[in-house]
């Protein structure tokens, strides 16, 4: 993942992994039932039910339509996999299409992707504004209704429908290095 964004830009360790999705993006995607990665300092609702780091969203049962803005860094792949396995939700990550995680859990399993124009300006815990992200972002839709939501959202970017969804136990045939 993007080391500048995760470190704060000067090589020091980030003082937060809590990068909140701007509410104007969420408003264009419709209502969600669950957010397994909500901030403990979330000033707006992202879903009817929100799990924070204290709740360990990966250890909990997921239900309904899921919104997922996972922690950036080494834990992101666990949430990519869980979203792909759940099959009903939208996930926001950096558009790192070359990574093993993207190749395994996004391209062969998603129903559509919206590569967002420009760089997203995340919000900080409590709602303050952060600078632009260190890399381009993509919204990944799992399930046809979520792909349709991305396609009609009006969020600037390029929507890519995917029809090559593989079976849940399928693995990509590429020999990829871990990234």
Coordinates of C-alpha atoms in Angstrom, one line a residue:
X1 CA 0.0 0.0 0.0
X2 CA 1.0 3.6 -0.2
X3 CA 3.8 4.2 2.3
X4 CA 3.6 8.0 2.1
X5 CA -0.1 8.0 3.0
X6 CA 0.4 5.4 5.8
X7 CA 3.4 7.2 7.2
X8 CA 2.3 10.8 7.1
X9 CA 4.6 11.7 4.1
X10 CA 7.9 12.3 5.8
X11 CA 8.7 8.6 6.6
X12 CA 7.5 8.8 10.2
X13 CA 4.8 6.5 11.5
X14 CA 1.3 7.6 10.8
X15 CA -0.6 9.0 13.8
X16 CA -3.8 7.5 12.5
X17 CA -5.1 4.6 10.4
X18 CA -8.5 6.2 10.7
X19 CA -9.2 7.7 7.3
X20 CA -12.9 8.5 7.2
X21 CA -14.9 8.4 3.9
X22 CA -16.3 11.8 3.1
X23 CA -20.1 11.8 3.8
X24 CA -20.8 13.2 0.3
X25 CA -19.5 10.0 -1.2
X26 CA -21.5 7.8 1.1
X27 CA -24.7 9.8 0.4
X28 CA -24.4 8.9 -3.3
X29 CA -24.2 5.2 -2.7
X30 CA -27.4 4.6 -0.7
X31 CA -28.0 3.0 2.7
X32 CA -25.8 0.3 4.1
X33 CA -26.6 -2.3 6.8
X34 CA -23.1 -2.8 8.2
X35 CA -19.8 -1.1 8.4
X36 CA -17.2 -3.5 9.8
X37 CA -14.5 -0.7 9.8
X38 CA -16.2 2.3 11.3
X39 CA -14.1 4.8 13.3
X40 CA -14.5 5.1 17.0
X41 CA -14.7 8.8 16.3
X42 CA -17.2 8.7 13.5
X43 CA -19.2 11.9 13.4
X44 CA -21.7 10.6 10.8
X45 CA -23.2 7.2 10.3
X46 CA -21.9 5.0 7.6
X47 CA -24.3 2.1 8.1
X48 CA -27.1 1.1 10.4
X49 CA -24.7 -1.1 12.4
X50 CA -21.1 0.0 12.8
X51 CA -18.2 -2.1 14.2
X52 CA -15.1 -0.2 15.4
X53 CA -11.6 -1.5 16.0
X54 CA -12.7 -2.4 19.5
X55 CA -15.4 -4.6 18.1
X56 CA -13.1 -6.4 15.6
X57 CA -15.3 -6.4 12.5
X58 CA -13.4 -9.4 11.0
X59 CA -14.4 -11.6 13.9
X60 CA -18.1 -10.7 13.7
X61 CA -20.9 -12.0 11.5
X62 CA -21.6 -9.8 8.5
X63 CA -25.1 -9.2 7.2
X64 CA -26.9 -7.3 4.5
X65 CA -25.3 -4.6 2.4
X66 CA -21.8 -3.8 3.7
X67 CA -19.8 -0.5 3.4
X68 CA -16.1 -1.1 3.9
X69 CA -13.3 1.4 4.1
X70 CA -10.7 -0.9 5.6
X71 CA -7.5 0.2 7.4
X72 CA -4.8 0.8 4.8
X73 CA -1.8 -1.3 5.1
X74 CA -1.3 -5.0 5.9
X75 CA -4.8 -5.6 7.2
X76 CA -6.6 -4.4 4.0
X77 CA -6.3 -7.8 2.3
X78 CA -8.3 -9.5 5.1
X79 CA -11.2 -7.1 4.5
X80 CA -10.9 -7.5 0.7
X81 CA -11.3 -11.2 1.2
X82 CA -14.2 -10.9 3.6
X83 CA -16.0 -8.5 1.3
X84 CA -15.5 -10.9 -1.7
X85 CA -16.7 -13.8 0.4
X86 CA -19.7 -11.9 1.7
X87 CA -20.7 -10.8 -1.8
X88 CA -22.9 -7.9 -1.0
X89 CA -21.2 -4.5 -0.5
X90 CA -19.0 -1.7 -1.6
X91 CA -15.3 -1.4 -0.6
X92 CA -13.1 1.7 -0.9
X93 CA -9.3 1.1 -1.4
X94 CA -6.4 2.5 -3.2
X95 CA -6.4 1.5 -6.9
X96 CA -3.3 -0.7 -6.6
X97 CA -4.3 -3.1 -9.4
X98 CA -0.9 -4.8 -9.5
X99 CA -1.1 -6.2 -6.0
X100 CA -1.8 -9.9 -5.2
X101 CA -4.7 -8.9 -3.1
X102 CA -6.3 -6.9 -5.8
X103 CA -5.7 -9.6 -8.4
X104 CA -7.2 -12.3 -6.0
X105 CA -10.1 -10.5 -4.3
X106 CA -11.2 -7.7 -6.7
X107 CA -10.8 -8.5 -10.4
X108 CA -12.1 -12.1 -10.3
X109 CA -14.8 -11.6 -7.6
X110 CA -16.2 -8.1 -8.0
X111 CA -19.2 -7.1 -10.1
X112 CA -17.9 -3.6 -10.9
X113 CA -15.4 -1.0 -10.1
X114 CA -15.5 2.8 -10.1
X115 CA -12.1 4.3 -10.5
X116 CA -12.5 7.7 -8.9
X117 CA -11.4 10.8 -10.7
X118 CA -8.6 12.7 -8.9
X119 CA -7.5 12.0 -5.3
X120 CA -10.1 11.5 -2.6
X121 CA -9.8 13.9 0.4
X122 CA -10.4 11.7 3.4
X123 CA -11.6 13.1 6.7
X124 CA -9.8 12.7 10.0
X125 CA -11.3 11.3 13.2
X126 CA -13.9 13.7 14.4
X127 CA -14.6 15.0 10.9
X128 CA -11.7 17.4 10.1
X129 CA -10.4 17.5 6.6
X130 CA -7.2 15.7 5.5
X131 CA -5.1 16.5 2.5
X132 CA -5.5 14.5 -0.7
X133 CA -4.8 10.8 -0.5
X134 CA -1.4 9.6 -1.7
X135 CA -2.8 7.4 -4.4
X136 CA -5.9 7.1 -6.6
X137 CA -8.9 5.3 -5.1
X138 CA -11.4 2.8 -6.4
X139 CA -14.8 1.7 -5.2
X140 CA -15.2 -2.1 -5.6
X141 CA -18.8 -3.4 -5.9
X142 CA -19.6 -7.0 -4.8
X143 CA -23.0 -8.0 -6.2
X144 CA -25.0 -6.7 -9.2
X145 CA -27.1 -4.2 -7.2
X146 CA -23.9 -2.6 -5.8
X147 CA -22.4 -2.4 -9.3
X148 CA -25.6 -0.6 -10.4
X149 CA -25.3 1.8 -7.4
X150 CA -21.7 2.7 -8.4
X151 CA -22.7 3.1 -12.1
X152 CA -25.5 5.5 -11.3
X153 CA -23.9 7.3 -8.3
X154 CA -22.8 10.4 -10.1
X155 CA -19.4 10.1 -8.4
X156 CA -16.8 11.4 -10.9
X157 CA -14.7 8.6 -12.4
X158 CA -14.7 5.7 -14.7
X159 CA -17.1 2.7 -14.1
X160 CA -15.9 -0.7 -15.2
X161 CA -18.5 -3.5 -15.1
X162 CA -17.1 -7.0 -14.5
X163 CA -18.7 -10.1 -15.7
X164 CA -15.9 -12.6 -15.0
X165 CA -16.9 -13.3 -11.4
X166 CA -15.3 -16.6 -10.4
X167 CA -16.6 -19.2 -7.9
X168 CA -15.8 -18.4 -4.3
X169 CA -13.0 -20.9 -4.1
X170 CA -11.3 -20.0 -7.4
X171 CA -7.8 -18.5 -7.4
X172 CA -6.3 -16.3 -10.1
X173 CA -4.2 -18.2 -12.6
X174 CA -1.4 -15.6 -12.6
X175 CA 1.9 -16.2 -10.7
X176 CA 2.0 -13.0 -8.7
X177 CA 4.5 -11.8 -6.2
X178 CA 3.1 -10.7 -2.9
X179 CA 2.7 -6.9 -3.0

